Short mmCIF file of C-alpha atoms in Angstrom, two decimals:
data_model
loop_
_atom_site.label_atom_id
_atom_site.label_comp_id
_atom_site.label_asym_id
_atom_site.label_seq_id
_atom_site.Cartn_x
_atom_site.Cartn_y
_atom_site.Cartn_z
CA UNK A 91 -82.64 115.89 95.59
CA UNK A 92 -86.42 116.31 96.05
CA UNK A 93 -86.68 120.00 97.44
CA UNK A 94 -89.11 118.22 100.59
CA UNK A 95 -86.48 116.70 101.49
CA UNK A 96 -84.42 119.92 101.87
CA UNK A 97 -87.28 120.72 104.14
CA UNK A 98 -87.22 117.98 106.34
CA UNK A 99 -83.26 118.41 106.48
CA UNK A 100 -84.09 121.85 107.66
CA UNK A 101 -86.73 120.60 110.12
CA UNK A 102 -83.87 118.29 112.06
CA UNK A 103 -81.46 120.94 111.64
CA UNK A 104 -83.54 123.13 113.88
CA UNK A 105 -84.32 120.23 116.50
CA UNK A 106 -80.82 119.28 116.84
CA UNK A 107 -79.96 122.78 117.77
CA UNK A 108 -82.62 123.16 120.46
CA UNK A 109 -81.40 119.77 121.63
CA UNK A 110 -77.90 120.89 121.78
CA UNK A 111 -77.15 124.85 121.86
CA UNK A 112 -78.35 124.11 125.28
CA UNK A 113 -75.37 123.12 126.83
CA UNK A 114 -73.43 126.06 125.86
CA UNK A 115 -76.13 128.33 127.55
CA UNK A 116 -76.30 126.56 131.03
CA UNK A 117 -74.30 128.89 132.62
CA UNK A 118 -76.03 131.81 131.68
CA UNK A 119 -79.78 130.09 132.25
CA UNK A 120 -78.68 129.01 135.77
CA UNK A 121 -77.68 132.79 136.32
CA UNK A 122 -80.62 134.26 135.33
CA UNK A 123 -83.22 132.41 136.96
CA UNK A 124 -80.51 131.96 139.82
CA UNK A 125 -80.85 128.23 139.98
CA UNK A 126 -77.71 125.58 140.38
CA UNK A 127 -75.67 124.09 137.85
CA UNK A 128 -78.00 120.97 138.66
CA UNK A 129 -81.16 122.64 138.53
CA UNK A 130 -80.05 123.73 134.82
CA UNK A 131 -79.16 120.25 134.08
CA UNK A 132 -82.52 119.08 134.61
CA UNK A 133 -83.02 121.36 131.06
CA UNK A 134 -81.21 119.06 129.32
CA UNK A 135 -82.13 115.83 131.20
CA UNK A 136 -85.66 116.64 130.94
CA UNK A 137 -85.47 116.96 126.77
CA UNK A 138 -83.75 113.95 126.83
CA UNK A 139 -86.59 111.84 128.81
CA UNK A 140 -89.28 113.82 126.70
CA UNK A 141 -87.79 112.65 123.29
CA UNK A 142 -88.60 108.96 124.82
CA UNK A 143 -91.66 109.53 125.83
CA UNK A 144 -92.84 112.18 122.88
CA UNK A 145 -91.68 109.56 120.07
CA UNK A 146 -94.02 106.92 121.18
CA UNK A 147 -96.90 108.72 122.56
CA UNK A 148 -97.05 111.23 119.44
CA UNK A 149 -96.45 108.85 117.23
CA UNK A 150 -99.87 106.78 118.64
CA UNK A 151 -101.80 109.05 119.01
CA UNK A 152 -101.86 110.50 115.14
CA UNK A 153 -101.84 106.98 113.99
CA UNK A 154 -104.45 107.77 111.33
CA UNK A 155 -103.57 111.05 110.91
CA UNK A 156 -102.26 112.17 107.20
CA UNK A 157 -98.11 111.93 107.27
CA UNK A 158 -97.33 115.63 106.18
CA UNK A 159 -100.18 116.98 108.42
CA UNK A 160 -99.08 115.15 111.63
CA UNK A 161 -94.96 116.76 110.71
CA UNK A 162 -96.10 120.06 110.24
CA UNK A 163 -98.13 119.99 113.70
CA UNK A 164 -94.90 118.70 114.86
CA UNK A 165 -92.83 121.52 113.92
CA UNK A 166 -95.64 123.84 115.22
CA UNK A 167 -95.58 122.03 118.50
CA UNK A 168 -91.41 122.72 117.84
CA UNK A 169 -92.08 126.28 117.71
CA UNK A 170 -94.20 126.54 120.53
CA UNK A 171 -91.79 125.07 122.68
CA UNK A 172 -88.69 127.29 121.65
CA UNK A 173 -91.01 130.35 121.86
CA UNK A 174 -91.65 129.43 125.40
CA UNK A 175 -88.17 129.29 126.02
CA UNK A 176 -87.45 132.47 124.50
CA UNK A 177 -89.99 134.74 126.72
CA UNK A 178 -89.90 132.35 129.83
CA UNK A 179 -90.11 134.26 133.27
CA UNK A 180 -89.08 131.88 135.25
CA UNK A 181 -86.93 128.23 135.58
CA UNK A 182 -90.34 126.53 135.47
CA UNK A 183 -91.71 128.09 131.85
CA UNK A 184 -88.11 127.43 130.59
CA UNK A 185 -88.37 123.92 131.63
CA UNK A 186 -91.97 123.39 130.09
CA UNK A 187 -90.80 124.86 127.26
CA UNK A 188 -88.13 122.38 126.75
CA UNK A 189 -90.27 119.82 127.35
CA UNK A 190 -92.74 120.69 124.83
CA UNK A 191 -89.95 121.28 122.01
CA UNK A 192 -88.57 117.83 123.15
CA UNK A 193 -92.37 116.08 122.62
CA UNK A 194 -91.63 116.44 119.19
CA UNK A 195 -88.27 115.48 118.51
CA UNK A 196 -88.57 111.23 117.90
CA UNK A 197 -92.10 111.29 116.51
CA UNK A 198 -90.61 114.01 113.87
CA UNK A 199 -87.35 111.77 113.04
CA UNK A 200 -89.28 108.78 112.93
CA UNK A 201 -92.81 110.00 110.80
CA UNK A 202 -90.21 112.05 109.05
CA UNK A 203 -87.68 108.90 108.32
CA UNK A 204 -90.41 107.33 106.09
CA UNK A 205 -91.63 110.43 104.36
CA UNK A 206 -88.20 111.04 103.54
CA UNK A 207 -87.68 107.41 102.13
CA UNK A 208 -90.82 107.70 100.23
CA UNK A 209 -90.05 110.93 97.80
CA UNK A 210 -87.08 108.80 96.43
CA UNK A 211 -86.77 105.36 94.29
CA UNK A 212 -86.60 102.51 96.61
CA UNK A 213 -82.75 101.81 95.98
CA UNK A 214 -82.23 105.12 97.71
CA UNK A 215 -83.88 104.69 100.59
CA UNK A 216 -81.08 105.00 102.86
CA UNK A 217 -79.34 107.75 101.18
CA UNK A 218 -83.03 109.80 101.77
CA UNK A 219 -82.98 109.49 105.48
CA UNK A 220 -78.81 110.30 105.72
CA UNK A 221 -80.12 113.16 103.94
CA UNK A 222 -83.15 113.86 106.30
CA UNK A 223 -80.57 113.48 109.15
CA UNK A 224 -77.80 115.37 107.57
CA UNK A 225 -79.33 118.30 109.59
CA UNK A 226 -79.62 116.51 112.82
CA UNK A 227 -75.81 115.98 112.19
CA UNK A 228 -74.92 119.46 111.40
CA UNK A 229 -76.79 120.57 114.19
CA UNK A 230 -74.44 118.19 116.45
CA UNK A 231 -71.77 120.55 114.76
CA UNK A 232 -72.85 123.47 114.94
CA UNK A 233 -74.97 123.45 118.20
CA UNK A 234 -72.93 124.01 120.96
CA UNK A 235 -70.92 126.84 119.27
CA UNK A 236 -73.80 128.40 118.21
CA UNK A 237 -75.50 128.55 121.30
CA UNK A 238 -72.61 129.84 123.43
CA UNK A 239 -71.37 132.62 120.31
CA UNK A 240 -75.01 133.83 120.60
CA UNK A 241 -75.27 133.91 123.98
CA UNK A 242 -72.74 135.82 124.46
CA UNK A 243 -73.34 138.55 121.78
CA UNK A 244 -76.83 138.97 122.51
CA UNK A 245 -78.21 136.97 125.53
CA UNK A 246 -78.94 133.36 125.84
CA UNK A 247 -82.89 134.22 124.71
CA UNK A 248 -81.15 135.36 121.42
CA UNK A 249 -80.59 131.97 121.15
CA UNK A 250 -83.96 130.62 121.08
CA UNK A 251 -85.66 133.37 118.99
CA UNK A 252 -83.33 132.31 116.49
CA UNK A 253 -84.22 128.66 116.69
CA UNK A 254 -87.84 129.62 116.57
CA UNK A 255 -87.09 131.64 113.42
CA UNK A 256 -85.27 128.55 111.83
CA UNK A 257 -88.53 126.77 112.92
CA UNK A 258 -90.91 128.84 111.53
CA UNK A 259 -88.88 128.52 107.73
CA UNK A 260 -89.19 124.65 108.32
CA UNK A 261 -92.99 124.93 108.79
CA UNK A 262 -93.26 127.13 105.92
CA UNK A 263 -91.10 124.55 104.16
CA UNK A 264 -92.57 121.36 104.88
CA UNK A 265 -96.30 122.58 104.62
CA UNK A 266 -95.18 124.02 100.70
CA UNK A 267 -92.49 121.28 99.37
CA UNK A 268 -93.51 117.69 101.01
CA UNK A 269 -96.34 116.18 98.60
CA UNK A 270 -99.60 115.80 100.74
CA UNK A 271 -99.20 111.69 99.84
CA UNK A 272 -95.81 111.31 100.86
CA UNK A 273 -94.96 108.56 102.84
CA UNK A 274 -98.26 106.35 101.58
CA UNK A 275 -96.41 103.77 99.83
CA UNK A 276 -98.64 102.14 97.29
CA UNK A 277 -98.83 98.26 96.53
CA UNK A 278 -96.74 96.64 93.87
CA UNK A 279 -97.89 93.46 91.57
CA UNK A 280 -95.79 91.12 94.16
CA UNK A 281 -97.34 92.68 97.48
CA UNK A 282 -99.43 89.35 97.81
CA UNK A 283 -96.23 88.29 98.58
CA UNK A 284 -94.80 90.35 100.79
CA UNK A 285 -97.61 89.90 102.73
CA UNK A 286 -98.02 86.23 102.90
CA UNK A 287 -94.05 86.94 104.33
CA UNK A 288 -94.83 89.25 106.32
CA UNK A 289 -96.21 86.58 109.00
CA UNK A 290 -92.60 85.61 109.45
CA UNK A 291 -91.10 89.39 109.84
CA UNK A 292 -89.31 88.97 107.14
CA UNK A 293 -91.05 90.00 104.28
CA UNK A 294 -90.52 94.03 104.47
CA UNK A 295 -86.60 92.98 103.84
CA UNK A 296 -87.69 90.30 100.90
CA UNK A 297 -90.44 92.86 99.26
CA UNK A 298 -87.64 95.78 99.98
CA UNK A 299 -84.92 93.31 98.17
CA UNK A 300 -87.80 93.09 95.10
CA UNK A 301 -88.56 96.86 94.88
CA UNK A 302 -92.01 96.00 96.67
CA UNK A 303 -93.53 97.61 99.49
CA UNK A 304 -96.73 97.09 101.54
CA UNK A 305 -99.56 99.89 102.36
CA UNK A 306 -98.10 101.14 105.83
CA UNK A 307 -100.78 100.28 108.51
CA UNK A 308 -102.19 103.29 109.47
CA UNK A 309 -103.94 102.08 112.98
CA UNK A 310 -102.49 101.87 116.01
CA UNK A 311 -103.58 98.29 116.47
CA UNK A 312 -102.26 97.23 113.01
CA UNK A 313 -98.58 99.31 113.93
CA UNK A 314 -98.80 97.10 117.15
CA UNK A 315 -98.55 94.20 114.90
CA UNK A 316 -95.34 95.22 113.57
CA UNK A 317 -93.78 94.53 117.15
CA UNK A 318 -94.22 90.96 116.92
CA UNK A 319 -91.40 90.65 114.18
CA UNK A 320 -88.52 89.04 116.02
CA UNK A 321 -86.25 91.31 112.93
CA UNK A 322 -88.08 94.23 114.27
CA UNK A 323 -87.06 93.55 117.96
CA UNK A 324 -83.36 92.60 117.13
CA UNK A 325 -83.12 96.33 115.19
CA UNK A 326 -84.35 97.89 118.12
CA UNK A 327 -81.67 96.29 120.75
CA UNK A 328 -78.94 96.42 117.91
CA UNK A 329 -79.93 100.28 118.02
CA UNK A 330 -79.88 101.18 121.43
CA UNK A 331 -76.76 99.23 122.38
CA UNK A 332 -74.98 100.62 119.54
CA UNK A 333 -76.03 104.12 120.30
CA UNK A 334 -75.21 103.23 124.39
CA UNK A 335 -71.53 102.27 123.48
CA UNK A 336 -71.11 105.91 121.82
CA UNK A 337 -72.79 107.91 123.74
CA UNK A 338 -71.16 105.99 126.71
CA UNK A 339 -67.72 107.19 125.35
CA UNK A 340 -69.02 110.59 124.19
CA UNK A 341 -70.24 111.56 127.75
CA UNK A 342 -67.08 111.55 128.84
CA UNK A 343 -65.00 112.44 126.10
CA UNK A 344 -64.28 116.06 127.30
CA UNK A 345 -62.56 114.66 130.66
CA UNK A 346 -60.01 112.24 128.66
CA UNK A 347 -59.34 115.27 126.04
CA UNK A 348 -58.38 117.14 129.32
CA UNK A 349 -57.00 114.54 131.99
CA UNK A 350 -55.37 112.02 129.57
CA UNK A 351 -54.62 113.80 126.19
CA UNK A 352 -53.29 116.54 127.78
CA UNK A 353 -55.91 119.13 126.06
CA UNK A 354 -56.83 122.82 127.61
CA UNK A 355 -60.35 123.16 128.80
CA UNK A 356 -60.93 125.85 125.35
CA UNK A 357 -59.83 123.19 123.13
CA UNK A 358 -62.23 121.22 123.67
CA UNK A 359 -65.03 122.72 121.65
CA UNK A 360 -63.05 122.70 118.42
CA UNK A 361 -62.73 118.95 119.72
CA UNK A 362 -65.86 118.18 119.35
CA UNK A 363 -66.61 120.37 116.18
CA UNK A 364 -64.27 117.96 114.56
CA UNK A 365 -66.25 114.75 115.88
CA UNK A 366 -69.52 116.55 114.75
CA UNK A 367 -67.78 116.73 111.05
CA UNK A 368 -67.22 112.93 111.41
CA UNK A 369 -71.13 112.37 112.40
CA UNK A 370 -72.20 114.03 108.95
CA UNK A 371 -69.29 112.19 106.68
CA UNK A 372 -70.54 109.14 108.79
CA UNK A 373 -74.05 109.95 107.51
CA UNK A 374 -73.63 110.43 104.36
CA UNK A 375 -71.13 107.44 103.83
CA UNK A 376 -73.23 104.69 106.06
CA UNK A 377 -76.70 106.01 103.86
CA UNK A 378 -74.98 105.01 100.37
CA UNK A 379 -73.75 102.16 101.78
CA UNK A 380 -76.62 100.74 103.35
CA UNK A 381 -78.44 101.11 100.06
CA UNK A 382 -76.05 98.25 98.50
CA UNK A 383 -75.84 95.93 101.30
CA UNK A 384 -77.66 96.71 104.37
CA UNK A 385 -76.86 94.43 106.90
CA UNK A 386 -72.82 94.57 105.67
CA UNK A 387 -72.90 97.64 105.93
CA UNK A 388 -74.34 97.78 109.80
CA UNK A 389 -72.03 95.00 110.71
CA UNK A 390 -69.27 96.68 108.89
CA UNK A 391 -69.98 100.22 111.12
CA UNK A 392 -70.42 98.40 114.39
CA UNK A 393 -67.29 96.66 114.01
CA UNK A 394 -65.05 99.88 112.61
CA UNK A 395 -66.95 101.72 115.89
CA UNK A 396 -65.97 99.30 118.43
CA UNK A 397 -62.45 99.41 117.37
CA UNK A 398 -61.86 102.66 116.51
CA UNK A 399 -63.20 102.98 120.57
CA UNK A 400 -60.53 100.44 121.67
CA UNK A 401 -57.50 102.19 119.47
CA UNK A 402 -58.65 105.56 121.35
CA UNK A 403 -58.28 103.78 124.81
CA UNK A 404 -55.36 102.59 124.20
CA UNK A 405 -54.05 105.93 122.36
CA UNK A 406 -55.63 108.48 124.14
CA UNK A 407 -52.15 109.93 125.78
CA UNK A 408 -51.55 111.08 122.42
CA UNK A 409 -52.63 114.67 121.43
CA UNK A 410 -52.58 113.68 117.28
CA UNK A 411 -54.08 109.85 117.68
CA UNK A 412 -56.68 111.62 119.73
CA UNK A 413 -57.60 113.99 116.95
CA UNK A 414 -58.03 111.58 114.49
CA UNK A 415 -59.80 109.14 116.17
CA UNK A 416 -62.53 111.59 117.94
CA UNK A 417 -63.16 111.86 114.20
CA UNK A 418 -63.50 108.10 113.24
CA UNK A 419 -65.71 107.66 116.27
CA UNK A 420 -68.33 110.27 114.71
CA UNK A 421 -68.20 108.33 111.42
CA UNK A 422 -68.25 105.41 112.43
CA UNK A 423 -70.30 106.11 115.04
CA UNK A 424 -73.40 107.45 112.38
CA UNK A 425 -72.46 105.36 109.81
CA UNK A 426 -75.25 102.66 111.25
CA UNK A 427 -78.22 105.14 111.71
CA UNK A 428 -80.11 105.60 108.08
CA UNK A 429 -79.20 101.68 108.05
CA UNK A 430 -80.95 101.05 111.36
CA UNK A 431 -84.02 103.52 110.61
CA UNK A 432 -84.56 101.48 106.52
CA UNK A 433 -84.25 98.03 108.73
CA UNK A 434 -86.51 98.81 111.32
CA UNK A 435 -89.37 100.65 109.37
CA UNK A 436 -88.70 97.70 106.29
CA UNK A 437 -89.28 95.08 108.90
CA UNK A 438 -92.50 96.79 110.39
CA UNK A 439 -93.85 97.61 106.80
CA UNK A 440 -93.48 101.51 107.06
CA UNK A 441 -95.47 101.39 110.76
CA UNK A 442 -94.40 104.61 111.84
CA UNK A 443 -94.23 103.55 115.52
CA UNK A 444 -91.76 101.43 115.00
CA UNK A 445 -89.71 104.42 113.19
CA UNK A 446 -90.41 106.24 116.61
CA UNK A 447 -89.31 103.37 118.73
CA UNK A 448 -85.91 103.48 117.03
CA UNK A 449 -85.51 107.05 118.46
CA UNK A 450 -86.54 106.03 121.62
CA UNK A 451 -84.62 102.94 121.74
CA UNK A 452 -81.68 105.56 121.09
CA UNK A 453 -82.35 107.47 123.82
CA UNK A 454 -82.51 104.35 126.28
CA UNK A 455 -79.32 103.18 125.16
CA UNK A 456 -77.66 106.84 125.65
CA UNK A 457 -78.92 106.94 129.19
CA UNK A 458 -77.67 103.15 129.90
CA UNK A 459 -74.21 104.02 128.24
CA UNK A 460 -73.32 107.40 130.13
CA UNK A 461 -74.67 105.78 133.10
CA UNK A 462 -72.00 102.38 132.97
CA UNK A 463 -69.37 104.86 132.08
CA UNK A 464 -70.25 106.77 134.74
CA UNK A 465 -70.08 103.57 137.04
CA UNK A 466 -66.24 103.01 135.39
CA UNK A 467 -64.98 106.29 136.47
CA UNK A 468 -66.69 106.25 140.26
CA UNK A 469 -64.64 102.79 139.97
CA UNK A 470 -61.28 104.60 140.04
CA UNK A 471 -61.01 102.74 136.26
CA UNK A 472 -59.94 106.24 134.73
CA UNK A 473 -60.87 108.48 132.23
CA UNK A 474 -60.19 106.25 129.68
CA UNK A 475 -62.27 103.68 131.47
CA UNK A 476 -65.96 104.73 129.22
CA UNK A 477 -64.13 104.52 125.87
CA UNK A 478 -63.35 100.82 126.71
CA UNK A 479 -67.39 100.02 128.24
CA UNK A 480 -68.40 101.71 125.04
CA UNK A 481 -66.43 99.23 123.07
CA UNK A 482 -67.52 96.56 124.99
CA UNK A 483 -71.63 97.46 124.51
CA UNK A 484 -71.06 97.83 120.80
CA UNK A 485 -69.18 94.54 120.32
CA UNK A 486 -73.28 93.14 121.96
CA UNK A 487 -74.80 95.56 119.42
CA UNK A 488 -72.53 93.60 116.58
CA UNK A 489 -73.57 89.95 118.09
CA UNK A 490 -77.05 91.21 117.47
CA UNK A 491 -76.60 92.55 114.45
CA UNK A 492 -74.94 89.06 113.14
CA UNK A 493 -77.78 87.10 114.49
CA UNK A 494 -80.53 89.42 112.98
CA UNK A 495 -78.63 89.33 109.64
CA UNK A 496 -78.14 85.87 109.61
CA UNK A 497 -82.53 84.87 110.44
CA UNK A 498 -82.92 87.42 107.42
CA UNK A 499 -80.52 85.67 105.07
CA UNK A 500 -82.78 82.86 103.77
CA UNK A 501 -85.67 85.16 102.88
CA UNK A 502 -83.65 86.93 101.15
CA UNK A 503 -82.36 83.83 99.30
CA UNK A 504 -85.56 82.33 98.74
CA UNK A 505 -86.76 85.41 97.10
CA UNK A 506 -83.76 85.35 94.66
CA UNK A 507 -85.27 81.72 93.85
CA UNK A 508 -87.03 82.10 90.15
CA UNK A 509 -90.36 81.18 90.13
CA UNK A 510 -91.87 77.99 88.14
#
């Protein structure tokens, strides 16, 4: 494993916990600034909203700006934003603070998503950025715990010196380990090729399929070309609906441990340490997969997702089903993401805005699934009610998949065609 990308697994690490410790600290934050429990919310609604935004609007604006330079003034911005936190006087410096340390959080997944992919051979591709997001995972683990054992050792500002301190090692850590070049792919003998392809949106997947890869355009105007691959486009939906139908179920998971499974309120945290676990096996597993047969693979996850969210509707009464399947929605629930992030940036020829857009595509589709979830519990449907709409958005994300998968398929077999 290249140690850079131990770095940039250490950079995610750190932005997953900012992004989740959080809720584990609301009570405390809303105490000492002596705000409501929706005022502190807004902390967490805010980040959310700023990851949209930040992953475009970053990602534009250092268009031409060297890869490793642009993630290490991410991190810094990263820091910033935690330190903020950490010394805020008031609701109002906590809240900017979260918004700053949220600015960063898609630009650094997606810049970071094809540095990552570009310190290994090209047949690991996937496995680099399950890597890369092994610490976004473990954060998802590790977060909420963390957050709430620190808080209540040492005060919830604890807390966000020691994410600043984790921040701080990843800066040191990128700016030494990640080669100044990485994530400059340079042309191949059959780039003509690609190119010529390329016109179609297809040609990232055929060069990808024939170990070829083009220059990644660097300007904003050429990444804006990127977006006129239908293969692009399809990705992005795929992405956000399949993230919508788990986070749709996820938003509510802690009410049908409680009201339907028959859980205790303190269980639930171990709950969801054990659905974290499934996130990083998920990971792992859907990276090495996707690096033998991509769009399988993705179609493969979807499906396992979607029915492993039906079987937990349908099971949820039961304490051990419950267990088990909380777990199988984290893997198969991450299984699709390294997949998603290869496809997307593959299809857009390493632009790194389209990288970003996946993030923010993710973050659409988690606000439009806890909000229809939301909508099937207000319509006296039950608690069981989001696990079922969350089925029902991913079962869209797998009819886009199919499509997308099936408009790739003869590129792929024309470039398998030996040449005369």
């Amino acid at each position: 494993m290249p140690s850079g990308l131990v770095a940039l697994a250490l950079g995610g690490f750190g932005i997953g916990l900012t992004e989740f410790l959080i809720a584990g600290l609301l009570p405390q934050v809303a105490s000492s600034f002596a705000v409501s429990e929706a005022a502190a919310g807004r902390l967490i609604s805010g980040y959310a909203l700023s990851v949209a935004v930040g992953a475009i609007a970053l990602t534009a604006a250092t268009a031409r700006l060297p890869r490793k330079h642009v993630l290490v003034g991410l991190v810094a911005l990263f820091v910033i934003g935690n330190l903020l936190s950490a010394v805020a006087p008031n609701y109002e410096v906590m809240l900017l603070g979260r918004i700053v340390a949220a600015l960063c959080h898609g630009s650094f997944f997606g810049i970071g998503s094809l540095v990552a992919r570009s310190l290994v051979a090209p047949e690991k591709k996937s496995r680099a950025v399950a890597v890369m997001f092994a610490g976004l995972t473990v954060a998802n683990v590790l977060g909420v715990p963390f957050g709430a054992l620190v808080g209540e050792r040492w005060g919830w500002r604890a807390a966000f010196w020691a994410v600043t301190a984790i921040g701080l090692i990843a800066l040191a850590g990128i700016a030494a380990l990640v080669p100044s070049r990485a994530g400059r792919a340079q042309p191949l003998a059959d780039a003509e090729r690609t190119t010529e392809a390329g016109a179609t949106g297809a040609g990232a997947e055929t060069g990808a399929g024939a170990g070829a890869e083009r220059i990644p355009p660097s300007g904003l105007r050429q990444q804006l070309r990127a977006f006129r691959s239908w293969q692009v486009w399809l990705t992005l939906v795929a992405t956000a609906l399949s993230y919508g139908g788990m986070f749709g179920a996820f938003s509510y998971i802690a009410y049908t441990f409680t009201e339907v499974s028959g859980f205790a309120s303190a269980d639930v945290a171990w709950l969801l340490m054990v659905y974290g676990v499934g996130l990083v096996v998920g990971n792992l597993v859907g990276g090495r997969a996707a690096d033998r047969d991509r769009d399988r693979a993705l179609v493969l996850a979807l499906l396992g997702l979607a029915l492993t969210l039906t079987l937990f509707g349908l099971l949820a009464e039961s304490a051990t089903a419950s267990v088990v399947l909380v777990f199988l929605m984290g893997v198969t629930g991450f299984a699709s993401v390294p997949g998603m992030i290869t496809r997307v940036t593959d299809f857009a020829h390493g632009a790194a805005l389209a990288a970003s857009a996946n993030v923010s595509a993710s973050n659409v589709g988690n606000a439009l699934g806890a909000w229809l979830g939301g909508l099937a519990i207000s319509a006296g449907l039950g608690y069981t009610a989001p696990l079922y709409v969350g089925a029902g958005i991913v079962l869209m994300s797998v009819a886009v998949m199919v499509v997308a998968a099936q408009r790739a398929r003869p590129h792929r077999a024309a470039d398998r065609v030996p040449a005369r």
